[in-house]
Amino acid sequence: MKEAGVSPNVVTYNSLMAGATRGHTLSKCFDMFEVMLEMGIVPDAWSYNTLIHCLFKYGQPDEAYRVFNDILLQNIYPCQTTYNIMMNGLCRNGYIKNALILFRNLERHGYIPETMTFNILINGLCKSEKWKDTMKLFEELQQSGFSPNAITYTTLMKCCFKHKHLRKGLEIFSEMKNKGYAYDLFSYCTVIGALLKSGRTQEANKYVAFMIKIGYQLDIASYNTLINMHCKAGKLENAFNLLNVAEESGLECDIYTHTILIDGLCKAGNIVDAERHINHLNSMGFYCLVAFNCFIDTLCKLGHIDYALQVFHSMDVKDSFTYSSLVHNLCKARRYRLASELLLSSIKAGLKILKSDKKAVFEGLTLTGSVKDVQTFKLKVRVAKLLNY
DNA sequence: CTAGGGTTAG
């Protein structure tokens, strides 16, 4: 543009800011905003929307809120999108309450929310495990004059599946189909994924058949779902064949693809290839925590707990799955002392622990340790929890 | 410029 003698305007810089946000750089987005100011170009609502979105996306809710307040003081009027971005950003940074307060305040000032606004809040409520409030808002959406769409239904379904309400989730899928929103690839992947996870292979196959019949252009996420289906059935060869099909159609496999295949290899008992695949990923600079978790869990189940511990200690990042697999399997192997130490470490790391793991450790210690040991351990757990909250 | 899908433990 510069060479052609064309001067950039506000739209040019808005585009650059949006691109920077997608390309994962907060600083670049800011740079573009500043260059725009230096050039004497006046930012518009779009510029601020993008800036606010970028700040939320990269975990700076306070700054985002400051920018929002700044524009209220200027002559720039926030639009529907501004408010949507605010509510979405608040939800994603753990401020669902504030998002709802903003929503209700806006309503009082005559703001009419659209389907997307509801979807943002429904998603936020789902993620913060508030099922009743979620359904209340869903009711509100239906009475608002706007209609729920495929995104609304998929969000609700995923929330059901996450909380093991498989039947309720399938009911929502039926409702969605009856209302004519079923021609949607995302919703099929959600349903199939949930069925596979709960071991309902037959039903999963049924929906896969529907999905194929509709004739969607499959993307990598849907291929991952199908590859997972073959892995769960123990048909590794089919899984790898499908991987080839995906790659031949120009798709690039991602971290999910690798993880699904590694888990498939593990579950098929092929720990040699699973480890090879993990090392291959590492050598390319990918650290895949979930794949490590699958590997550790399988090692434990096959009785190689000490090797699992070795892998565990070599890991830079661990999560509740990593700890839980080891704690559970150490208990099964009656190695309660070590299990209790790991359980304590995970609490200290601020991770969520399973009731079943805690129970197994307590019962194991009670069975094999002295009463004093058990009491000391309980005290340590309590202290660790207090320090976390 | 903003909303939904796909991977692991129990």
Coordinates of C-alpha atoms (C1' of nucleotides) in Angstrom, one line a residue, chain A residues 22 49 92 119 184 219 224 254 259 354, chain B:
Chain A
R22 CA -5.9 -14.6 15.7
N49 CA -14.0 -4.1 20.1
R92 CA -14.0 -16.8 29.8
N119 CA -25.4 -18.3 23.7
D184 CA -24.9 -29.4 11.6
D219 CA -12.9 -31.3 8.7
N224 CA -10.7 -37.1 14.7
D254 CA -3.5 -31.8 14.9
T259 CA -3.5 -38.0 21.1
L354 CA -11.4 -37.4 42.8
Chain B
dC1 C1' -15.1 -7.7 15.8
dT2 C1' -18.3 -11.6 19.4
dA3 C1' -21.2 -17.7 20.6
dG4 C1' -21.0 -24.3 19.6
dG5 C1' -17.7 -29.8 18.0
dG6 C1' -13.1 -33.7 18.3
dT7 C1' -8.3 -36.6 23.2
dT8 C1' -7.1 -39.0 29.0
dA9 C1' -8.2 -40.9 35.0
dG10 C1' -12.4 -42.4 38.5

